[in-house]
PDB file of C-alpha atoms and ligand atoms in Angstrom:
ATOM      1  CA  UNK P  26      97.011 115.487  56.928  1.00 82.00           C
ATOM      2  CA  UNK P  27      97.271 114.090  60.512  1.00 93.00           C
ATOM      3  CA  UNK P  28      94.496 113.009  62.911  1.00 95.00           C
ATOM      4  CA  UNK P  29      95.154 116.374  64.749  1.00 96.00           C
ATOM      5  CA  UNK P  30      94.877 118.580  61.939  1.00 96.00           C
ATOM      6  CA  UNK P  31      91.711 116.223  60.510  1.00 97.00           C
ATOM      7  CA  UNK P  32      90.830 116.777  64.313  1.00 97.00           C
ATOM      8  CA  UNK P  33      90.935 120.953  64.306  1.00 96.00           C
ATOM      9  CA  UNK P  34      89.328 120.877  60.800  1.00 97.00           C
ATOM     10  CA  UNK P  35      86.396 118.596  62.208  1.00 97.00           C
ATOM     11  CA  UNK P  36      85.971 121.192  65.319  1.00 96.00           C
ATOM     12  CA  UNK P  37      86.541 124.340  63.280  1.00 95.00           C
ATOM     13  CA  UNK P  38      83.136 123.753  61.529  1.00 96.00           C
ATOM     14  CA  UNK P  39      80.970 122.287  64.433  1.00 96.00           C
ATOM     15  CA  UNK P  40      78.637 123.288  66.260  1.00 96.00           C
ATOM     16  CA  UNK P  41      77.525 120.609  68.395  1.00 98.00           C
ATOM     17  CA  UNK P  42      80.528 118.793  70.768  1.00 98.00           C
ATOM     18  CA  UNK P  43      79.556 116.206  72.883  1.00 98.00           C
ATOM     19  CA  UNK P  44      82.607 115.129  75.592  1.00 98.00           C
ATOM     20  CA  UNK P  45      82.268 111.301  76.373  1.00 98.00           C
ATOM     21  CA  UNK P  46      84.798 110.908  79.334  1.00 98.00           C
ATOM     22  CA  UNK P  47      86.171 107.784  81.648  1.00 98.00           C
ATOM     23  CA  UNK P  48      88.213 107.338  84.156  1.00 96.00           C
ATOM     24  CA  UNK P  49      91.905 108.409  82.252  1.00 97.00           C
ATOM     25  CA  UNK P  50      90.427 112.128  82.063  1.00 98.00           C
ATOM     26  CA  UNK P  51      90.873 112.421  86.363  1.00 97.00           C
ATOM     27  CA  UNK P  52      94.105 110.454  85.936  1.00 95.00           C
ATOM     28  CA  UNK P  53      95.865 113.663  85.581  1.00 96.00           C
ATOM     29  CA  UNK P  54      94.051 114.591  88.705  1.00 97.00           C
ATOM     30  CA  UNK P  55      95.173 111.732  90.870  1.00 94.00           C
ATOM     31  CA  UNK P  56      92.126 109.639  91.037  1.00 93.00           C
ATOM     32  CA  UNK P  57      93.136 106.071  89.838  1.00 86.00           C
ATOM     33  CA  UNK P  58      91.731 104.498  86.931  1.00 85.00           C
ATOM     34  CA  UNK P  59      89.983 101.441  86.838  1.00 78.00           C
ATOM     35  CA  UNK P  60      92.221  99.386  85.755  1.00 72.00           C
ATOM     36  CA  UNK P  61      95.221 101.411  88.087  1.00 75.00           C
ATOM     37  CA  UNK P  62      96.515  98.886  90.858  1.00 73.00           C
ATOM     38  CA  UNK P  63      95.304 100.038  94.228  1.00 75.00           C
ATOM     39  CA  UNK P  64      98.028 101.317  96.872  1.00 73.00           C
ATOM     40  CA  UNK P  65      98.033 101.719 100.332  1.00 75.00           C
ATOM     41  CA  UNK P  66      95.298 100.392 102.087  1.00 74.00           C
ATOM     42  CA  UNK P  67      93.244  98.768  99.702  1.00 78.00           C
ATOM     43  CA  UNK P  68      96.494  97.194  97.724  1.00 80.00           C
ATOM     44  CA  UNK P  69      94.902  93.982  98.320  1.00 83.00           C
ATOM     45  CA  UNK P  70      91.736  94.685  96.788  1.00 83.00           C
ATOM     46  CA  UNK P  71      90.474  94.086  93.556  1.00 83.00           C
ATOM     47  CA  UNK P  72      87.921  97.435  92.995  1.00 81.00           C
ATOM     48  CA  UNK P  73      85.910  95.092  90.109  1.00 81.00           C
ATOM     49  CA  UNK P  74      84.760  93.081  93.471  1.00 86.00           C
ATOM     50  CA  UNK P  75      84.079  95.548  95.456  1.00 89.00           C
ATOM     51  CA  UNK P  76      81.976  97.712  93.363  1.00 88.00           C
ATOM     52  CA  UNK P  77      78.728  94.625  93.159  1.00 93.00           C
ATOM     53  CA  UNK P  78      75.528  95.065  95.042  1.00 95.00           C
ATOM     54  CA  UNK P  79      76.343  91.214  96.257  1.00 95.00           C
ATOM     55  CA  UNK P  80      79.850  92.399  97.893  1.00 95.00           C
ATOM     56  CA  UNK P  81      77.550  94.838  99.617  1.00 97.00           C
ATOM     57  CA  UNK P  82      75.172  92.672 101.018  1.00 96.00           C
ATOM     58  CA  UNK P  83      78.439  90.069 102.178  1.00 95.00           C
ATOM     59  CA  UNK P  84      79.805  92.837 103.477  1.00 95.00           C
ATOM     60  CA  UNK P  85      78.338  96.219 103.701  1.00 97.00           C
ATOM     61  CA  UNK P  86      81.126  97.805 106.047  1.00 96.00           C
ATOM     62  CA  UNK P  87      83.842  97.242 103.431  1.00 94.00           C
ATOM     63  CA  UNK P  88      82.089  98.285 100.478  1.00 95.00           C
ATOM     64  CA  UNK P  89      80.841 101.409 102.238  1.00 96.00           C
ATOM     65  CA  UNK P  90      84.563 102.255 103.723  1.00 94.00           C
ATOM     66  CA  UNK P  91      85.907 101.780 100.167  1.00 92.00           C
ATOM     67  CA  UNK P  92      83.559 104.248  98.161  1.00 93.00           C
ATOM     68  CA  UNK P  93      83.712 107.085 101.571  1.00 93.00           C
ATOM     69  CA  UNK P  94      87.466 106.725 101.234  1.00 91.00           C
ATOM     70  CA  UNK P  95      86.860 107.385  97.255  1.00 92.00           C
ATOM     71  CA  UNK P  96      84.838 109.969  98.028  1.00 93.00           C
ATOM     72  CA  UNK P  97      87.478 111.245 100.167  1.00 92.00           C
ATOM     73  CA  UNK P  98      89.911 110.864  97.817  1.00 91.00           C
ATOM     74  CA  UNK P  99      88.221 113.061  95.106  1.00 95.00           C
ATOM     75  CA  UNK P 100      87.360 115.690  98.010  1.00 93.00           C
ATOM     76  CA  UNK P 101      91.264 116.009  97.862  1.00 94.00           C
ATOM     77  CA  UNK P 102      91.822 116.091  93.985  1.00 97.00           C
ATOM     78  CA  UNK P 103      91.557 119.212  92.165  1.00 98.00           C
ATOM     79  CA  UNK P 104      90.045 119.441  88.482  1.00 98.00           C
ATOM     80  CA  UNK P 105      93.088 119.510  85.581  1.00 98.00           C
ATOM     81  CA  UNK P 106      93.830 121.154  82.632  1.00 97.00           C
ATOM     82  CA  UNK P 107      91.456 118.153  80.344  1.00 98.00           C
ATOM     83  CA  UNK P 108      88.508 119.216  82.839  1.00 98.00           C
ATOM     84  CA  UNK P 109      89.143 122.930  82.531  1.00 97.00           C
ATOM     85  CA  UNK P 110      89.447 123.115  78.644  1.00 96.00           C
ATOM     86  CA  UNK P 111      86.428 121.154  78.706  1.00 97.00           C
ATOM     87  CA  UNK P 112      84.368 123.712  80.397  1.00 96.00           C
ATOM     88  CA  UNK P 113      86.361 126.262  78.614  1.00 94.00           C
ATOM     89  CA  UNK P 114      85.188 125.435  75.194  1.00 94.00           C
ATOM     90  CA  UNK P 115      81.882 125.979  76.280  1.00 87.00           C
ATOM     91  CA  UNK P 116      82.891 129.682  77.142  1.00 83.00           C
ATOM     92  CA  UNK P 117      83.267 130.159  73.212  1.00 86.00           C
ATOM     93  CA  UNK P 118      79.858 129.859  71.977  1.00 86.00           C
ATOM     94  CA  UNK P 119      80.150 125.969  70.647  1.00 92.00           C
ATOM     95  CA  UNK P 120      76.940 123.831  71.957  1.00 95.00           C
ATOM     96  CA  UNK P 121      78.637 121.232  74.634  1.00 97.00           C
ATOM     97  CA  UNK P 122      77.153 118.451  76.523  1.00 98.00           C
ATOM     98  CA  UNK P 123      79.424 116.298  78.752  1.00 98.00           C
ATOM     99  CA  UNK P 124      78.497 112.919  79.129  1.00 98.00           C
ATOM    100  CA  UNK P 125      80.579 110.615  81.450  1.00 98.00           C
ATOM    101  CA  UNK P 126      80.990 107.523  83.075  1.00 97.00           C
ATOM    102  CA  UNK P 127      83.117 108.993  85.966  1.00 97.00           C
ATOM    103  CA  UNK P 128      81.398 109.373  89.273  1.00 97.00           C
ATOM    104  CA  UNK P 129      83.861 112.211  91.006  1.00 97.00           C
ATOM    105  CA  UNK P 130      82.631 115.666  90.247  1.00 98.00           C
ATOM    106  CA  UNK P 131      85.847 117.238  88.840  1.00 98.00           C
ATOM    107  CA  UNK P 132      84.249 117.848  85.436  1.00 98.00           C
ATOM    108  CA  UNK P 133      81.203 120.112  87.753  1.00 98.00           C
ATOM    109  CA  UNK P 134      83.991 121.666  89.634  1.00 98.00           C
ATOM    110  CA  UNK P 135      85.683 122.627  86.642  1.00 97.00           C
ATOM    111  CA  UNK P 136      82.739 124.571  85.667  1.00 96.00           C
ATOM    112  CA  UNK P 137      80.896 122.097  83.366  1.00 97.00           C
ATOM    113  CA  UNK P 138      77.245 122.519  83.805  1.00 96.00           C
ATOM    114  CA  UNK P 139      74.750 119.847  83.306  1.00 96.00           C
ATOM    115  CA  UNK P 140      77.160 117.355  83.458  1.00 98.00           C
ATOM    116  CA  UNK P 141      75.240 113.679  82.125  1.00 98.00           C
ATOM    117  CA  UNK P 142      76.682 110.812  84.932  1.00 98.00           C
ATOM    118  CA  UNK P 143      76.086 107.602  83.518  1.00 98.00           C
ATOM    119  CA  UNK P 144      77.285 105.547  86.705  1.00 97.00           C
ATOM    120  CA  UNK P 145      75.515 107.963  89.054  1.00 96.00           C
ATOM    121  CA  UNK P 146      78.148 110.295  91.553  1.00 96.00           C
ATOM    122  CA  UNK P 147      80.303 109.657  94.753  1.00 95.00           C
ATOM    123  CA  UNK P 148      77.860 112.717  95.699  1.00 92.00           C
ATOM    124  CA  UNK P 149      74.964 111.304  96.787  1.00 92.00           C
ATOM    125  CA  UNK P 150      74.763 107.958  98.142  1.00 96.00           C
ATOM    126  CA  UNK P 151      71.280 106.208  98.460  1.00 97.00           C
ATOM    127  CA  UNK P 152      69.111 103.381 100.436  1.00 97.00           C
ATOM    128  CA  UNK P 153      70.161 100.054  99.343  1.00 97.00           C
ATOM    129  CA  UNK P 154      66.173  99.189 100.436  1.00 97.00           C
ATOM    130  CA  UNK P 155      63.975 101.689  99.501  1.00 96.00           C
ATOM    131  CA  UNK P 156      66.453 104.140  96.860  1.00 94.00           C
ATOM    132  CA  UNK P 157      65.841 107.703  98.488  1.00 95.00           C
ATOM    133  CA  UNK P 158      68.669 109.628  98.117  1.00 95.00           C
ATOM    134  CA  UNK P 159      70.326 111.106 101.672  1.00 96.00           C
ATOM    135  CA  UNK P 160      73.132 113.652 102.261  1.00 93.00           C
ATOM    136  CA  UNK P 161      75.598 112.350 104.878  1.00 94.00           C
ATOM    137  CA  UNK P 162      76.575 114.082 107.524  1.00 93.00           C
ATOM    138  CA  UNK P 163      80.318 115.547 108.131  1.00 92.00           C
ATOM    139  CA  UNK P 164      80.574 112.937 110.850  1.00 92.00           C
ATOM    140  CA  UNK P 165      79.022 110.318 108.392  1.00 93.00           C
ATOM    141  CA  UNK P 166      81.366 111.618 105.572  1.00 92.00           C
ATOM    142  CA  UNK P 167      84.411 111.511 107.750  1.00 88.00           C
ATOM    143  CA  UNK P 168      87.384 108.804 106.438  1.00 85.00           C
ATOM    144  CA  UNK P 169      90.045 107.411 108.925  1.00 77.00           C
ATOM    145  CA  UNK P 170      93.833 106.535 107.558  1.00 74.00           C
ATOM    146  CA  UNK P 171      93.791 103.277 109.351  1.00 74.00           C
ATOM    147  CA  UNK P 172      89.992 101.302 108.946  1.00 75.00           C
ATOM    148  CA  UNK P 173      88.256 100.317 105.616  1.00 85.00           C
ATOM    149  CA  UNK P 174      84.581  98.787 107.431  1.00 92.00           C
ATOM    150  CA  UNK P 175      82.764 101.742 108.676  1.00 94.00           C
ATOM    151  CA  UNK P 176      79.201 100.182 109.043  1.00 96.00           C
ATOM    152  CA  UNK P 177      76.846 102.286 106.599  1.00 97.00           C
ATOM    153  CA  UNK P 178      74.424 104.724 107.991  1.00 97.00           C
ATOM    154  CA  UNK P 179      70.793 104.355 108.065  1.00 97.00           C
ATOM    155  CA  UNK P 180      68.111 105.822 105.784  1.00 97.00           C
ATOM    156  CA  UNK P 181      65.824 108.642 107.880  1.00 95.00           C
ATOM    157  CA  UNK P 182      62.423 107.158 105.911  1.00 95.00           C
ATOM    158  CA  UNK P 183      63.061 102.986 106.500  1.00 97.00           C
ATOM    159  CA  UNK P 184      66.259 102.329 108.305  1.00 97.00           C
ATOM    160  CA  UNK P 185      68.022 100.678 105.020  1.00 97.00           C
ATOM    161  CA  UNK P 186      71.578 100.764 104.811  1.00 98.00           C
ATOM    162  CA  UNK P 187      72.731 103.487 102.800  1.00 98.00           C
ATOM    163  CA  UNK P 188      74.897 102.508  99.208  1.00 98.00           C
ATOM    164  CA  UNK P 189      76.627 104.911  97.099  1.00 97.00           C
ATOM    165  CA  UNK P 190      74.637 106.128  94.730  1.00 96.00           C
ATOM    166  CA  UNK P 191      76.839 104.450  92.008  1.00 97.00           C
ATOM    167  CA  UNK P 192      75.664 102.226  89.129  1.00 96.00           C
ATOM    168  CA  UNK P 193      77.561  98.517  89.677  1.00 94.00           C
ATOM    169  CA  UNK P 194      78.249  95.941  87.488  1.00 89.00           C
ATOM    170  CA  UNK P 195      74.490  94.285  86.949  1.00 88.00           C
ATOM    171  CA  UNK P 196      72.511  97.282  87.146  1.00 94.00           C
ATOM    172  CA  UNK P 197      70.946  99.742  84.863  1.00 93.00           C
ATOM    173  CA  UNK P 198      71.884 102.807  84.098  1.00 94.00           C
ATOM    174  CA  UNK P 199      69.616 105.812  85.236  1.00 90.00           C
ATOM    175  CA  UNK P 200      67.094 106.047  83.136  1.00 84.00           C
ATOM    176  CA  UNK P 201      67.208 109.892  82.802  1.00 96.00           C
ATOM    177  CA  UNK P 202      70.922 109.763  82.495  1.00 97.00           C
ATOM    178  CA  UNK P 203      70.782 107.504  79.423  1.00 97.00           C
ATOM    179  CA  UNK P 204      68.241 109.287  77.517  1.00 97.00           C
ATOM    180  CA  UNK P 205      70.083 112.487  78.303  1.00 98.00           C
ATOM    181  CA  UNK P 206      73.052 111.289  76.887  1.00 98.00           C
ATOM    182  CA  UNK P 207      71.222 109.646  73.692  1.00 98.00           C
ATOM    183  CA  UNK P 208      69.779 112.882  72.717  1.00 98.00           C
ATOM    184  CA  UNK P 209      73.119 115.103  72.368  1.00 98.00           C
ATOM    185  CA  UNK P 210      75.322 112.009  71.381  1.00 98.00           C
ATOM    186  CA  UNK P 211      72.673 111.311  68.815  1.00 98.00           C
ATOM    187  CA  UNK P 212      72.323 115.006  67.281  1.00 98.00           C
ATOM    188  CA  UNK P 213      76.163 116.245  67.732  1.00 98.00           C
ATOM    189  CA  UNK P 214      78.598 116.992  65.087  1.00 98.00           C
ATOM    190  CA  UNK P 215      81.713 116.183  66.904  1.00 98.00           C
ATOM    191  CA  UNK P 216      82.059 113.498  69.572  1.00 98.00           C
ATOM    192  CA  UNK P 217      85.253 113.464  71.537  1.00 98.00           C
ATOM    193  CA  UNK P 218      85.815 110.532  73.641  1.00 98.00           C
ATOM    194  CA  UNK P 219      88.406 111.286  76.411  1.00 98.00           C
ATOM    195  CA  UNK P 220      90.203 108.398  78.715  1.00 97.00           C
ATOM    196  CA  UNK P 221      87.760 105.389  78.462  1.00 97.00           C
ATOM    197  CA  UNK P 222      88.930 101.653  77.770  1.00 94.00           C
ATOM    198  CA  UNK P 223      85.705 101.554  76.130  1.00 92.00           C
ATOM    199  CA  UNK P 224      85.288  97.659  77.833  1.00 89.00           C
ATOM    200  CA  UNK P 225      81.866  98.620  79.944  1.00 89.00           C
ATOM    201  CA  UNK P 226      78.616  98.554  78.365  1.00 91.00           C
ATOM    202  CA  UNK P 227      76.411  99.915  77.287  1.00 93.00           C
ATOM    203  CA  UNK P 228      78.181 103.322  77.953  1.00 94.00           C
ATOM    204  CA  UNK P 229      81.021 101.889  75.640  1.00 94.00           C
ATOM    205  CA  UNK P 230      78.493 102.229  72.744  1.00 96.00           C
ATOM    206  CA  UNK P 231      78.353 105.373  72.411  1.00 98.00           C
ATOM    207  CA  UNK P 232      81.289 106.323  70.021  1.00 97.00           C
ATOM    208  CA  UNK P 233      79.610 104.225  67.841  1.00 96.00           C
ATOM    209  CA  UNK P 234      76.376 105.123  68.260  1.00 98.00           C
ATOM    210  CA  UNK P 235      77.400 109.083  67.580  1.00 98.00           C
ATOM    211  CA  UNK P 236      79.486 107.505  64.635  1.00 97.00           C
ATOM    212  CA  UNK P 237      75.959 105.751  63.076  1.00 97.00           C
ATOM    213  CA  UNK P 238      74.376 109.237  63.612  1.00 98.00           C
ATOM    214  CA  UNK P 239      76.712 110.845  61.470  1.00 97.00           C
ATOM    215  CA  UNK P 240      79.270 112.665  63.971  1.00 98.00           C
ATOM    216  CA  UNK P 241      82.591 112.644  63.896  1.00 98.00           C
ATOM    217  CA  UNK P 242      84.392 110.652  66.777  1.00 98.00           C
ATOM    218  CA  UNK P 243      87.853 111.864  67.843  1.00 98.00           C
ATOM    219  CA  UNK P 244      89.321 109.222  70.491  1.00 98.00           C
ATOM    220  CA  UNK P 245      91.768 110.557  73.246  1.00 98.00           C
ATOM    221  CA  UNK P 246      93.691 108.674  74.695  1.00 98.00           C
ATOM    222  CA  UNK P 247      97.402 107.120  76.079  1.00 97.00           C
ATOM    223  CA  UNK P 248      96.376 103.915  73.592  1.00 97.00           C
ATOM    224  CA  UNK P 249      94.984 103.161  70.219  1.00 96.00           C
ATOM    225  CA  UNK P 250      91.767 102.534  71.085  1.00 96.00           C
ATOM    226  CA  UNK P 251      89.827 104.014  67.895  1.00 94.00           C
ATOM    227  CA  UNK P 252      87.323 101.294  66.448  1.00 88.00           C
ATOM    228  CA  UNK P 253      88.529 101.334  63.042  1.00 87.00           C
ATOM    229  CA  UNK P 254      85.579 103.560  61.289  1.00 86.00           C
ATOM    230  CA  UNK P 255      85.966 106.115  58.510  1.00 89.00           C
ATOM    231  CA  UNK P 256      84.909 108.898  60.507  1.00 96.00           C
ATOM    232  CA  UNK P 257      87.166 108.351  63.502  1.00 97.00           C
ATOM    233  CA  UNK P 258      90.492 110.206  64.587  1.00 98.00           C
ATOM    234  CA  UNK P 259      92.503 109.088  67.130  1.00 98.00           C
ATOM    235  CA  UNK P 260      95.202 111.376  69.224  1.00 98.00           C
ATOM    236  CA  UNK P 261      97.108 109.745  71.240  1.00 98.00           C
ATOM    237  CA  UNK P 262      98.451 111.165  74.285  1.00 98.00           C
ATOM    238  CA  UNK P 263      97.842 112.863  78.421  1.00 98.00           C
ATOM    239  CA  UNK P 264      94.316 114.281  77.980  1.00 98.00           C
ATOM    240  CA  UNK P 265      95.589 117.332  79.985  1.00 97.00           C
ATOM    241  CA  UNK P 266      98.019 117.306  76.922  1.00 97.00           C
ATOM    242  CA  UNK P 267      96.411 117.034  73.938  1.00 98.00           C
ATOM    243  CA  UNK P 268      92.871 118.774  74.646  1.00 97.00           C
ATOM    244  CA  UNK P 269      94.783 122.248  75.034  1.00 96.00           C
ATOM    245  CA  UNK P 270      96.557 121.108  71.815  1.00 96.00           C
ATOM    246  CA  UNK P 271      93.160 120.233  69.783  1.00 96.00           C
ATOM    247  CA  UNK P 272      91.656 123.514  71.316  1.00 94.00           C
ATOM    248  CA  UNK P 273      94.595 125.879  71.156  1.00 92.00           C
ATOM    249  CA  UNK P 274      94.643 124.610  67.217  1.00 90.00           C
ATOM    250  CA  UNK P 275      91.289 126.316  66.515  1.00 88.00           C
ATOM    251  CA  UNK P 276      92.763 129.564  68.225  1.00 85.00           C
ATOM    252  CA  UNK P 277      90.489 129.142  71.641  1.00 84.00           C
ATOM    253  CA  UNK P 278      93.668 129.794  74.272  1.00 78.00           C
ATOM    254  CA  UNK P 279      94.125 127.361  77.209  1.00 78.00           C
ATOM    255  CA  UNK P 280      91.891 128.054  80.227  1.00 71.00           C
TER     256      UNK P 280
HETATM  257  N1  APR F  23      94.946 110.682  79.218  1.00 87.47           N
HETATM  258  C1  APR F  23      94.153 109.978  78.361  1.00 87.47           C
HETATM  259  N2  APR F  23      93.769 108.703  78.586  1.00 87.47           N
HETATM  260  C2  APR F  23      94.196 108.127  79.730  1.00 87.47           C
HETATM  261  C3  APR F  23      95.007 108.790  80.686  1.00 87.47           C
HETATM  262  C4  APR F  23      95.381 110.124  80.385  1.00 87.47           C
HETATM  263  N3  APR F  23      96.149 110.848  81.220  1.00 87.47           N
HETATM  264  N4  APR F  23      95.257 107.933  81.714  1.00 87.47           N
HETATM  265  C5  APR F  23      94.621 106.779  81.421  1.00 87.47           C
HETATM  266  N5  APR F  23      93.985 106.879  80.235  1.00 87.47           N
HETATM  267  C6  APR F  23      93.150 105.896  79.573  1.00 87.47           C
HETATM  268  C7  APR F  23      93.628 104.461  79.683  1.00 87.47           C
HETATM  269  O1  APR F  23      94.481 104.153  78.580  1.00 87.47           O
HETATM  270  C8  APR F  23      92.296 103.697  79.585  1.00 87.47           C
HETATM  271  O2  APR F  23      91.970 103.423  78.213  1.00 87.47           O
HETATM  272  O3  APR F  23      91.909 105.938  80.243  1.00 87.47           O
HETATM  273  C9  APR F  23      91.277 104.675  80.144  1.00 87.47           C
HETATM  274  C10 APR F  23      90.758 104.285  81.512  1.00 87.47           C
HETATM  275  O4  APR F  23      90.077 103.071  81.353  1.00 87.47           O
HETATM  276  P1  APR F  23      89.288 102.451  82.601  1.00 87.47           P
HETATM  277  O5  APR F  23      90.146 102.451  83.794  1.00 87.47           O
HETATM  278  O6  APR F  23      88.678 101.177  82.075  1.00 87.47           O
HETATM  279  O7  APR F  23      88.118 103.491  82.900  1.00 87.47           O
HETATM  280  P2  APR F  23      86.740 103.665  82.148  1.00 87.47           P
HETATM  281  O8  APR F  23      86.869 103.426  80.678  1.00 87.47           O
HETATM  282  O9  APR F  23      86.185 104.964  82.577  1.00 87.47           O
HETATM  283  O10 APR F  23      85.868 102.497  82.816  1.00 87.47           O
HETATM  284  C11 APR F  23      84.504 102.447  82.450  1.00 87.47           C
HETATM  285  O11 APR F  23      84.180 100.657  84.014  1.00 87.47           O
HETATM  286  O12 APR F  23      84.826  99.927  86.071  1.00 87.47           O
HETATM  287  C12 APR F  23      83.754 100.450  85.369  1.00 87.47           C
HETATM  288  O13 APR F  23      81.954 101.812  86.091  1.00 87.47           O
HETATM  289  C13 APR F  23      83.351 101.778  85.933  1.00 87.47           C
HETATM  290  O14 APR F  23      82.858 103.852  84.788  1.00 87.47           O
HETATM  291  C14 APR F  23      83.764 102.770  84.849  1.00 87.47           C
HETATM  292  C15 APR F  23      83.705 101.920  83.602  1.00 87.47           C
END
């Protein structure tokens, strides 16, 4: 039997899915991964130094341009079919949690509810002094085609710089978000891990983590990235692909 049908045969008898999702799941949707090359303005940019709370002190203006014209960039995406049969399994009466590492919001906008962001949101940006979060205004939000500094805007309560409200490399995860995200990866049946390079820690954990606890992990992805346990299957393939696949296998029709 194949990892798919070993795949369908693990789903058919859950009742507990957990998603665990990175960056390759809003490939589909346009949003480049992490390890994509940057185009247009920001070619000559590598995102890994950018994305540091010590590129934002050197140089607030660019870091802050780069993550509005992210968030700019997701404003234009749409969710795809990965996101929608994600939210559409939940529709059939299986117990989902989605747990990602992705900061755009395509998985809420797909209808996903209580959606666990381990790396915080594009959404709602934060003082870099004293960490209270702030909604920007339109004006504030607004991107131009031709600048990457935009000086950050100030916090209302202390006149810190805003940041995104992102985690970076060095920090901790949100505490909430990570014991969230223990308790359902912990206490599911079936984990499927969708579009990570599994490189980051300690979010790249997890598959093993829900592997210790007894789940089953099934890995999607372009690559072989599957960790070499017993209870692992790994599809590989476009998550906008193969999810409708896995799902339209247990007879739940695409969204
Ligand atoms: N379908 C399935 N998998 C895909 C697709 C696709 N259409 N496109 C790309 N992938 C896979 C790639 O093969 C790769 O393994 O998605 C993965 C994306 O890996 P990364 O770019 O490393 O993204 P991610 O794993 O989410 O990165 C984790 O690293 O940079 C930090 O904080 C950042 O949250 C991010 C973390």
């Amino acid at each position: 039997m194949n990892d798919m049908h070993k795949a369908s045969e693990a789903l058919r008898e859950a009742t507990k899915v957990v998603f665990f999702t990175g960056a390759g799941i809003s490939a589909e949707s346009g949003i480049p991964t992490f390890r994509d090359k940057l185009t247009g303005l920001w070619e000559k940019y590598d995102p890994q130094r950018l994305e540091t709370a010590d590129a934002f002190r050197e140089n607030p203006a660019l870091v802050w341009g780069w993550y509005l014209w992210r968030r700019h960039q997701v404003s234009q995406a749409k969710p795809n079919t990965a996101h929608y049969a994600v939210s559409h399994l939940a529709s059939t009466g299986l117990r989902i949690a989605v747990v990602t590492q992705n900061i755009d919001d395509l998985h809420e906008r797909a209808g996903s509810k209580d959606v666990v962001h381990l790396h915080g949101s594009l959404a709602q940006p934060k003082c870099f002094a004293c960490h209270r979060s702030a909604e920007l205004t339109p004006e504030q939000a607004a991107v131009s085609d031709e600048v990457v500094l935009v000086e950050p805007p100030r916090c209302k309560r202390c006149n810190g710089r805003l940041r995104p409200g992102v985690v970076w490399f060095k920090e901790d995860l949100p505490v909430g978000a990570w014991k969230a995200a223990m308790s359902v990866v912990k206490d599911c049946d079936v984990l499927i891990s969708v579009g990570t390079s599994g490189v980051v820690m300690p979010a790249a954990d997890i598959p093993e983590i829900a592997l210790a606890a007894g789940a089953i992990v099934i890995h999607v992805n372009l690559m072989d990235v599957a960790l070499g346990g017993t209870n692992e299957l790994m599809l590989i393939g476009n998550a906008a692909e193969v999810l409708p696949t896995l799902f339209g296998s247990i007879g739940i029709p695409e969204a």
